[in-house]
Coordinates of C-alpha atoms in Angstrom, one line a residue:
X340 CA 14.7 -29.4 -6.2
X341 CA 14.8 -26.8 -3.5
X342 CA 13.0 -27.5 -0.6
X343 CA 11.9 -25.1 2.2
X344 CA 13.6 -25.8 5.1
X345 CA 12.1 -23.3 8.2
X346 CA 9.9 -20.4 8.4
X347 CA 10.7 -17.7 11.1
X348 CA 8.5 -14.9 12.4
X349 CA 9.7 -12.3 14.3
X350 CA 8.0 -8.8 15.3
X351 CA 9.9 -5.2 15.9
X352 CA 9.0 -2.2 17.3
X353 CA 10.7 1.1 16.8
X354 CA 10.0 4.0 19.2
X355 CA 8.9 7.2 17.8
X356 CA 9.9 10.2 19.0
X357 CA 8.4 12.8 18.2
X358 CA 5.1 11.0 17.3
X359 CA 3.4 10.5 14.2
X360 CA 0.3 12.2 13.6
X361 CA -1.4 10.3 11.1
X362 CA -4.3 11.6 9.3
X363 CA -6.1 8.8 9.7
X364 CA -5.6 8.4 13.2
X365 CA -6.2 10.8 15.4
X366 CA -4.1 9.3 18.3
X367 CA -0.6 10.0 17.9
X368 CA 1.7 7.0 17.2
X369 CA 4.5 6.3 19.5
X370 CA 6.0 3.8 17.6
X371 CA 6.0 1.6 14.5
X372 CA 5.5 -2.1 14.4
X373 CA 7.0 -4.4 11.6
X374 CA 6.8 -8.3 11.3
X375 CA 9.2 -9.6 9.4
X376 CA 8.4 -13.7 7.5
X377 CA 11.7 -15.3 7.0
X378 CA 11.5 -18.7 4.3
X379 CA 14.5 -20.8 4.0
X380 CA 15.6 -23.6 2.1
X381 CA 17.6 -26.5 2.2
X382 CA 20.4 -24.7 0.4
X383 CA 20.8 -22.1 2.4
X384 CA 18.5 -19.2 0.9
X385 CA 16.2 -16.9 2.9
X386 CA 12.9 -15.1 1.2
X387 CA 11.7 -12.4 3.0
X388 CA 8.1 -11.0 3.4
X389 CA 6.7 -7.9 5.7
X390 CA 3.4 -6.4 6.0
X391 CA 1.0 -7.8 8.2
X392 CA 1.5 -9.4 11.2
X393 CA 0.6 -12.9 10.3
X394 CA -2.0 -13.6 13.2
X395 CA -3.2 -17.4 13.1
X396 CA 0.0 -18.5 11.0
X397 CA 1.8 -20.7 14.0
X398 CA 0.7 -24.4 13.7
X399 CA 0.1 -24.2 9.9
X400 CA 4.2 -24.2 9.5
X401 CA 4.0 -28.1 8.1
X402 CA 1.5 -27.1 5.6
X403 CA 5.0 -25.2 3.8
X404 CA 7.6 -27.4 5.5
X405 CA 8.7 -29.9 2.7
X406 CA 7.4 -28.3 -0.1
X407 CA 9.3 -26.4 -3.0
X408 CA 8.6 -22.8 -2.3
X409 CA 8.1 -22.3 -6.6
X410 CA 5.1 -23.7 -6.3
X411 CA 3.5 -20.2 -5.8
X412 CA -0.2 -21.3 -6.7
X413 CA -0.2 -24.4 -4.9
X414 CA 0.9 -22.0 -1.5
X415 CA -1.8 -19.2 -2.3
X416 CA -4.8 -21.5 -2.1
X417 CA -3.6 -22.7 1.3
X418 CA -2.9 -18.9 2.5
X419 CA -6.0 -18.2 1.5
X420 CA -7.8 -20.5 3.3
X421 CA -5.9 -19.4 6.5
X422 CA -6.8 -16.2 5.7
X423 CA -10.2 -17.4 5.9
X424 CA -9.9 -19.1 9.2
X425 CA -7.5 -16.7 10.7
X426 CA -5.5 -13.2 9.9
X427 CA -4.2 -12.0 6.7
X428 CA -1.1 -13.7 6.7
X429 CA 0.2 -12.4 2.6
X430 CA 3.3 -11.5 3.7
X431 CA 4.3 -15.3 3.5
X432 CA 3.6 -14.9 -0.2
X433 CA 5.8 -12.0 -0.8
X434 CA 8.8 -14.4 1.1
X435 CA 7.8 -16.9 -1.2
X436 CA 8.3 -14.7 -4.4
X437 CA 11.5 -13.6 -3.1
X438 CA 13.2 -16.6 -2.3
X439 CA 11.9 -18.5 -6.0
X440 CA 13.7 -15.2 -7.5
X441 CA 16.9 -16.0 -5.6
X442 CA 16.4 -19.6 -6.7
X443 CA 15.9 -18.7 -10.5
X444 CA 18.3 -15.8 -10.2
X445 CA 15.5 -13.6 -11.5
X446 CA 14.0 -10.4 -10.5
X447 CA 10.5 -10.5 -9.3
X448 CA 9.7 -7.9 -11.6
X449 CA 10.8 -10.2 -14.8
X450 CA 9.4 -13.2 -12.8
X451 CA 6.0 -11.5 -13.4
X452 CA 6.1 -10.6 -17.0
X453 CA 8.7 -8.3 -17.3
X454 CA 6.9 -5.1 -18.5
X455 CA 9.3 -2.4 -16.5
X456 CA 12.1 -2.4 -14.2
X457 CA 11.0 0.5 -12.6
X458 CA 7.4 2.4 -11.3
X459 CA 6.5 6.0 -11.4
X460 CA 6.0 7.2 -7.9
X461 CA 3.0 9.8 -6.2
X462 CA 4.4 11.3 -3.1
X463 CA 1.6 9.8 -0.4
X464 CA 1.6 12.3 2.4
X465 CA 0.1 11.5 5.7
X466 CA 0.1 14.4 8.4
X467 CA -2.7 17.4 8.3
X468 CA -1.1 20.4 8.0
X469 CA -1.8 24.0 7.5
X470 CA -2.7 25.0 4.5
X471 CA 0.4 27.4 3.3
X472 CA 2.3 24.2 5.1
X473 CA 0.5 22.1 2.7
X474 CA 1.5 24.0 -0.2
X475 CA 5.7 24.4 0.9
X476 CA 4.9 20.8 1.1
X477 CA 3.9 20.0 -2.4
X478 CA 6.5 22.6 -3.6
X479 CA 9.2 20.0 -2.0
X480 CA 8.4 17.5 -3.8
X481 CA 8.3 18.9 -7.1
X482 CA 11.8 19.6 -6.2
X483 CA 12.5 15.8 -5.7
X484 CA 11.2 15.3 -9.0
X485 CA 7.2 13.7 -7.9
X486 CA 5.0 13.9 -10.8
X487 CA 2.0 13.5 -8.4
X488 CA 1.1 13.9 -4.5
X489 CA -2.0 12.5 -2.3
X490 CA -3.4 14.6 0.1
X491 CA -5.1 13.5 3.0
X492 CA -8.5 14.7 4.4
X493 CA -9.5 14.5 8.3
X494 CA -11.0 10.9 8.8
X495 CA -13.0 12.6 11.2
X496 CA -14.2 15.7 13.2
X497 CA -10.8 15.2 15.3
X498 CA -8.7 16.5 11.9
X499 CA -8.9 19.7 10.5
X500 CA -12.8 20.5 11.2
X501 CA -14.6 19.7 8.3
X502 CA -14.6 18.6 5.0
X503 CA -14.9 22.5 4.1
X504 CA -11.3 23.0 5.9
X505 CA -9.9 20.2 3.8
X506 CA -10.6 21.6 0.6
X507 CA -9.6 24.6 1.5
X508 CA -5.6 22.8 2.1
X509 CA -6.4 21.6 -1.1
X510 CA -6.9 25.3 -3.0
X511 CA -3.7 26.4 -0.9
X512 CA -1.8 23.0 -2.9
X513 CA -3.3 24.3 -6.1
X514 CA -2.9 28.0 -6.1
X515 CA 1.0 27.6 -5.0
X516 CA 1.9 24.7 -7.4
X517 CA -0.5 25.4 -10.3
X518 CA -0.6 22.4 -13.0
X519 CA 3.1 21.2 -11.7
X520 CA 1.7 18.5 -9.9
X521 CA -1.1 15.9 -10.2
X522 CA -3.3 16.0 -7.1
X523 CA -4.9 13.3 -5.6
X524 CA -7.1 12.9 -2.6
X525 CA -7.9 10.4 0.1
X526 CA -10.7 11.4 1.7
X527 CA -10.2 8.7 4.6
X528 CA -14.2 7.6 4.7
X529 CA -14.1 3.7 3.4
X530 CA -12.9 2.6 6.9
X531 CA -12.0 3.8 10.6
X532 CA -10.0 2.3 13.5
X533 CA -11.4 0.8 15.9
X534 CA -12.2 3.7 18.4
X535 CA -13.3 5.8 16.1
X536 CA -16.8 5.2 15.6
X537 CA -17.4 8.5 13.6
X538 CA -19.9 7.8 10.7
X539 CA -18.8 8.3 7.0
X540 CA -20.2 10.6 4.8
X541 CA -23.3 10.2 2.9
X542 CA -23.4 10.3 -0.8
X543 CA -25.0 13.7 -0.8
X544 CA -21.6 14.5 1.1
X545 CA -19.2 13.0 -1.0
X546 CA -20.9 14.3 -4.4
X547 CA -20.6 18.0 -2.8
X548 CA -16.7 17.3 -2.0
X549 CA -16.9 15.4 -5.7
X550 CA -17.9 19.0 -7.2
X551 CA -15.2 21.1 -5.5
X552 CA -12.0 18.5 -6.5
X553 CA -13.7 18.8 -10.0
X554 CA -12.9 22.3 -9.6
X555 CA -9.7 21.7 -8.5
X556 CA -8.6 19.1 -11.0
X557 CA -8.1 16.7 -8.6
X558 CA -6.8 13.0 -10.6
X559 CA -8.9 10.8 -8.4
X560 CA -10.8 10.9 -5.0
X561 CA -9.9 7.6 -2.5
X562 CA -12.4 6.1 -0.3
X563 CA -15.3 8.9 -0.6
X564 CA -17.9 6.4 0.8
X565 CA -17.9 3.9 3.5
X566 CA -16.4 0.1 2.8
X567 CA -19.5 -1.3 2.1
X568 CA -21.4 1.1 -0.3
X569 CA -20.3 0.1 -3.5
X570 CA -23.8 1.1 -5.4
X571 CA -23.0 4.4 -4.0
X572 CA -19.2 4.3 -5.2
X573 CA -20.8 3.5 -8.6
X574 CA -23.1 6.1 -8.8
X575 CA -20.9 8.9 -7.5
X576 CA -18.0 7.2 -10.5
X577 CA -21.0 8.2 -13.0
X578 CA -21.5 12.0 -11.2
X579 CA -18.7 13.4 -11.1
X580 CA -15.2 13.3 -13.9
X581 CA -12.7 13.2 -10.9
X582 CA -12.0 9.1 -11.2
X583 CA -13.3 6.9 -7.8
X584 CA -10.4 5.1 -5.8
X585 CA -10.4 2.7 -2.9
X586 CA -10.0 -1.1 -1.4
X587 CA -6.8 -1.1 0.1
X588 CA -8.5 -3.1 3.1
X589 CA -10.6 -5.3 1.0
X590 CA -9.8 -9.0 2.6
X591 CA -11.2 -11.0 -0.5
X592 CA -9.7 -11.3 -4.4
X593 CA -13.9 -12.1 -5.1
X594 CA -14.7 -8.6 -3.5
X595 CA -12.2 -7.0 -6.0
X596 CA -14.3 -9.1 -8.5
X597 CA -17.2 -8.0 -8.2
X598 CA -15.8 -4.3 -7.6
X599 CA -14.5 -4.9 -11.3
X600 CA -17.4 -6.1 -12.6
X601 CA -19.5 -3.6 -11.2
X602 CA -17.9 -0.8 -12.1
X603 CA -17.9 0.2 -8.9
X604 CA -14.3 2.3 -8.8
X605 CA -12.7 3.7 -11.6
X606 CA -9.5 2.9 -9.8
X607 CA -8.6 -0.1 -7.1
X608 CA -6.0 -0.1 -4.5
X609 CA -4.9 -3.7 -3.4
X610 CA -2.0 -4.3 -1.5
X611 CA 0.1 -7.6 -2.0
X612 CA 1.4 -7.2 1.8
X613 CA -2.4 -7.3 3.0
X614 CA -4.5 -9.1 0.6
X615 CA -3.4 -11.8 -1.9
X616 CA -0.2 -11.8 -2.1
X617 CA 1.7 -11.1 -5.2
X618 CA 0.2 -14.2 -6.6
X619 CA -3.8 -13.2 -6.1
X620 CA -3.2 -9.7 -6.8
X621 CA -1.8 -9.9 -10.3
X622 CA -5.2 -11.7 -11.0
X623 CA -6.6 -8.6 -10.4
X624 CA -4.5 -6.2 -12.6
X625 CA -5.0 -8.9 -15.2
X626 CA -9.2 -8.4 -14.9
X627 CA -9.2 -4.9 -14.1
X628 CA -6.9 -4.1 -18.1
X629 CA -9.1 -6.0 -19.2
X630 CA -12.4 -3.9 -17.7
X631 CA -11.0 -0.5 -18.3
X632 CA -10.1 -0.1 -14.4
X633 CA -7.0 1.3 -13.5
X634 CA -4.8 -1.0 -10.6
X635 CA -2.3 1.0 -8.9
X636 CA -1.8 -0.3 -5.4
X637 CA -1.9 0.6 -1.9
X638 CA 1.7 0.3 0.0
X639 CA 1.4 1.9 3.1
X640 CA 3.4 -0.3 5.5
X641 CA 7.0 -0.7 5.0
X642 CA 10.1 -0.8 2.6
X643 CA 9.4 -4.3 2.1
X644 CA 5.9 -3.9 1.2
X645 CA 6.7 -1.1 -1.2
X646 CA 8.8 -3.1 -2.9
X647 CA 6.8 -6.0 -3.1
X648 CA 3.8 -4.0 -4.9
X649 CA 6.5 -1.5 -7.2
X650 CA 7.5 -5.8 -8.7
X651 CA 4.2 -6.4 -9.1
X652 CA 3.2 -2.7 -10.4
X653 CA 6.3 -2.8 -12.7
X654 CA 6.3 -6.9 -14.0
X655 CA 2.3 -6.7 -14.8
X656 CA 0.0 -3.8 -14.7
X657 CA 1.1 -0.1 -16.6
X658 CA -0.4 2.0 -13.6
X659 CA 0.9 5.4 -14.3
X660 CA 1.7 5.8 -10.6
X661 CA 2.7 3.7 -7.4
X662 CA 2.3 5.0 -3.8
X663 CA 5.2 6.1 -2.2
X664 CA 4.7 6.7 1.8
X665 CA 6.7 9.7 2.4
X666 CA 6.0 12.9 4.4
X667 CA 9.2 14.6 5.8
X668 CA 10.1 14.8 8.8
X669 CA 7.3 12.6 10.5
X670 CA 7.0 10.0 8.1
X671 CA 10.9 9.8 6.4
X672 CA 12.1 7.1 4.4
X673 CA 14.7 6.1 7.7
X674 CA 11.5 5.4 10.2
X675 CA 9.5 3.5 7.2
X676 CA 12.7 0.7 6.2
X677 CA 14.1 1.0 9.6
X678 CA 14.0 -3.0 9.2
X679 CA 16.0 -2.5 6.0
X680 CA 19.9 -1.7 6.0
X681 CA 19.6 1.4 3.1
X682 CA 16.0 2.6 3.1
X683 CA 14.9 2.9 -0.2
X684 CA 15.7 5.9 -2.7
X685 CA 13.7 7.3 -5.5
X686 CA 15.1 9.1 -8.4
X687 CA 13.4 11.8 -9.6
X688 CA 9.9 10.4 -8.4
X689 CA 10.9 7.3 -9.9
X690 CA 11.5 3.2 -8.2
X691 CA 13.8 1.5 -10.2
X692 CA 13.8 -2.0 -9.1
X693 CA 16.8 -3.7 -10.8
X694 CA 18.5 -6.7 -11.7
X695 CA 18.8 -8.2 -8.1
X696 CA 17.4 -11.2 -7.6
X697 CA 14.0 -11.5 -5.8
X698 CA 12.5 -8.5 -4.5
X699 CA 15.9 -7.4 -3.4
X700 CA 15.1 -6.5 -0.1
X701 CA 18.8 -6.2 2.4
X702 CA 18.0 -6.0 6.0
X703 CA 19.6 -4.8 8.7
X704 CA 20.4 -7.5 11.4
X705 CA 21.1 -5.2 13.7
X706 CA 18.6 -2.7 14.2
X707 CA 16.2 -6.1 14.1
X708 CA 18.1 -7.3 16.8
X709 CA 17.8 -4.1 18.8
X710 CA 14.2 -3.8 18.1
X711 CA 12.7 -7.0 18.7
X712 CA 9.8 -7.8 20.9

């Protein structure tokens, strides 16, 4: 019986020059921190994790020491209760999953049913750019082969202006690419860093934005409302035909449950790197098929983390879409795997995952080595 043996944690910054603007930001990034969970066992094999940077795991090591890392459920329940205590430390989880494929030789993908080896992708831009820059944009990745792209609003007054401005980035997207390309829209209002103390829009907001993406065609509008309105998420799902996304930063799997239950998004956005873990989020595709919601999850943080939702996506749920972080030149595949040795490729707007064992994540020593902290 495999054993673990250690657990490492190490974290990794990577300068970024010229800085990333994110939409959601407003303060330039200068760099780009990764945390990397290492799991190994008594025979030698290493699972490895990445997403959040597992705050409050230290001292809870000899909870895992000991213990055969298969036992995926028995290790959720205690994540999740140090995920109560502490931070959201997931990314254990996703070590987990890998290092029980390299034990059963399996792909995760297969591991978790088996469905697909591989995920439709939508391009997931993240910079605010001019509108005719918007549009080249989109053109570019049609040419890649992208069925679909996500365009981001301004989180605040600091972006383009106004919610007007947005839309009007949006009509330049539509009028250059016409039906070519599936549209969707974040609209950056369920959450804010911490500075920003901007307030979200009101549901009389978000139902005016709601009429002009109906307009547009838009597939589905992300985070219209603030975090905690989910009455208001419902009723603006019943107003308007453009489909309701959101709760990438929902902490809780019972949040997600009521969410479902609710009605309350026509669309939900977990991500196994931040809450759950592979092993509580496939819960959640399994109760939202079954309630008519679609689950196509969040994966903005790293190579690892995209991989470690495309196995989930692909082995359980038949979401007709995965997010792909990817906006060239500020947001390229090389600065988003630098921890990886080959950054991942898609082919034609498609993630094919594989026969590799585990999630088949490769990293490269030495860029880890030059960019530890």
């Amino acid at each position: 019986m495999s054993k673990i043996n250690s657990i490492e944690i190490t974290h990794h910054r990577l300068p970024l020059h010229p800085a990333f603007k994110a939409s959601w930001d407003g303060r330039p990034r200068q760099h780009f921190d990764v945390t990397i969970v290492r799991v190994r066992d008594d025979e030698g094999r290493e699972g490895i994790g990445s997403g959040d940077l597992m705050k409050g795991f230290e001292g809870h090591e000899d909870l895992f020491i000991g213990a055969d890392p298969r036992h995926l459920e028995r290790h959720y329940e205690v994540l999740s209760h140090i995920s109560f205590h502490y931070g959201r430390c997931w990314p254990m989880d996703l070590a987990l999953w890998d290092l029980s494929g390299k034990i059963t030789q399996e792909p995760v993908w297969r591991m978790l049913g088996g469905r697909a080896d591989k995920v439709r992708l939508y391009a997931s831009s993240g910079v605010l750019r001019e509108p005719s820059a918007m549009a080249d944009q989109a053109e570019r990745y049609i040419e890649e082969g992208f069925p679909a792209m996500k365009v981001r609003f301004s989180s605040s007054a600091g972006g383009r202006g106004s919610w007007k401005a947005d839309v009007k980035a949006l009509e330049a997207i539509r009028a250059r690419v016409g039906d070519r390309l599936e549209l969707m829209v974040d609209c950056n209002q369920g959450w804010r860093m911490p500075w920003d103390t901007t307030l979200a829009w009101t549901f009389k907001d978000a139902l005016a934005v709601a009429k002009e993406l109906e307009r547009l065609t838009v597939y589905w509008m992300e985070e219209p409302l603030f975090r905690a309105d989910r009455e208001g998420m419902r009723r603006l799902s019943d107003a308007t035909s453009v489909r309701i996304a959101g709760g990438e930063m929902t902490r809780e799997l019972y949040e997600f449950r009521d969410i479902i239950e609710a009605r309350a998004f026509d669309v939900i956005q977990p991500d196994v790197a931040l809450t759950g873990g592979i092993t509580g989020c496939r819960r959640l595709a399994y109760q939202a098929r079954e309630a008519g919601v679609m689950f196509t999850p969040h994966s903005w943080t790293n190579g690892v983390g995209v991989l470690a939702n495309a196995h989930l996506t692909a082995g359980v749920g038949d979401a007709p879409f995965l997010e792909y972080p990817y906006d060239n030149p500020e947001w390229s595949e090389e600065r988003r795997d630098y921890a990886m040795l080959s950054p991942l490729t898609h082919k034609d707007g498609w993630l094919e995952l594989g026969e590799t064992p585990g999630l088949g994540v490769v990293l490269d020593e030495e860029r880890l080595r030059a960019t530890r902290v």
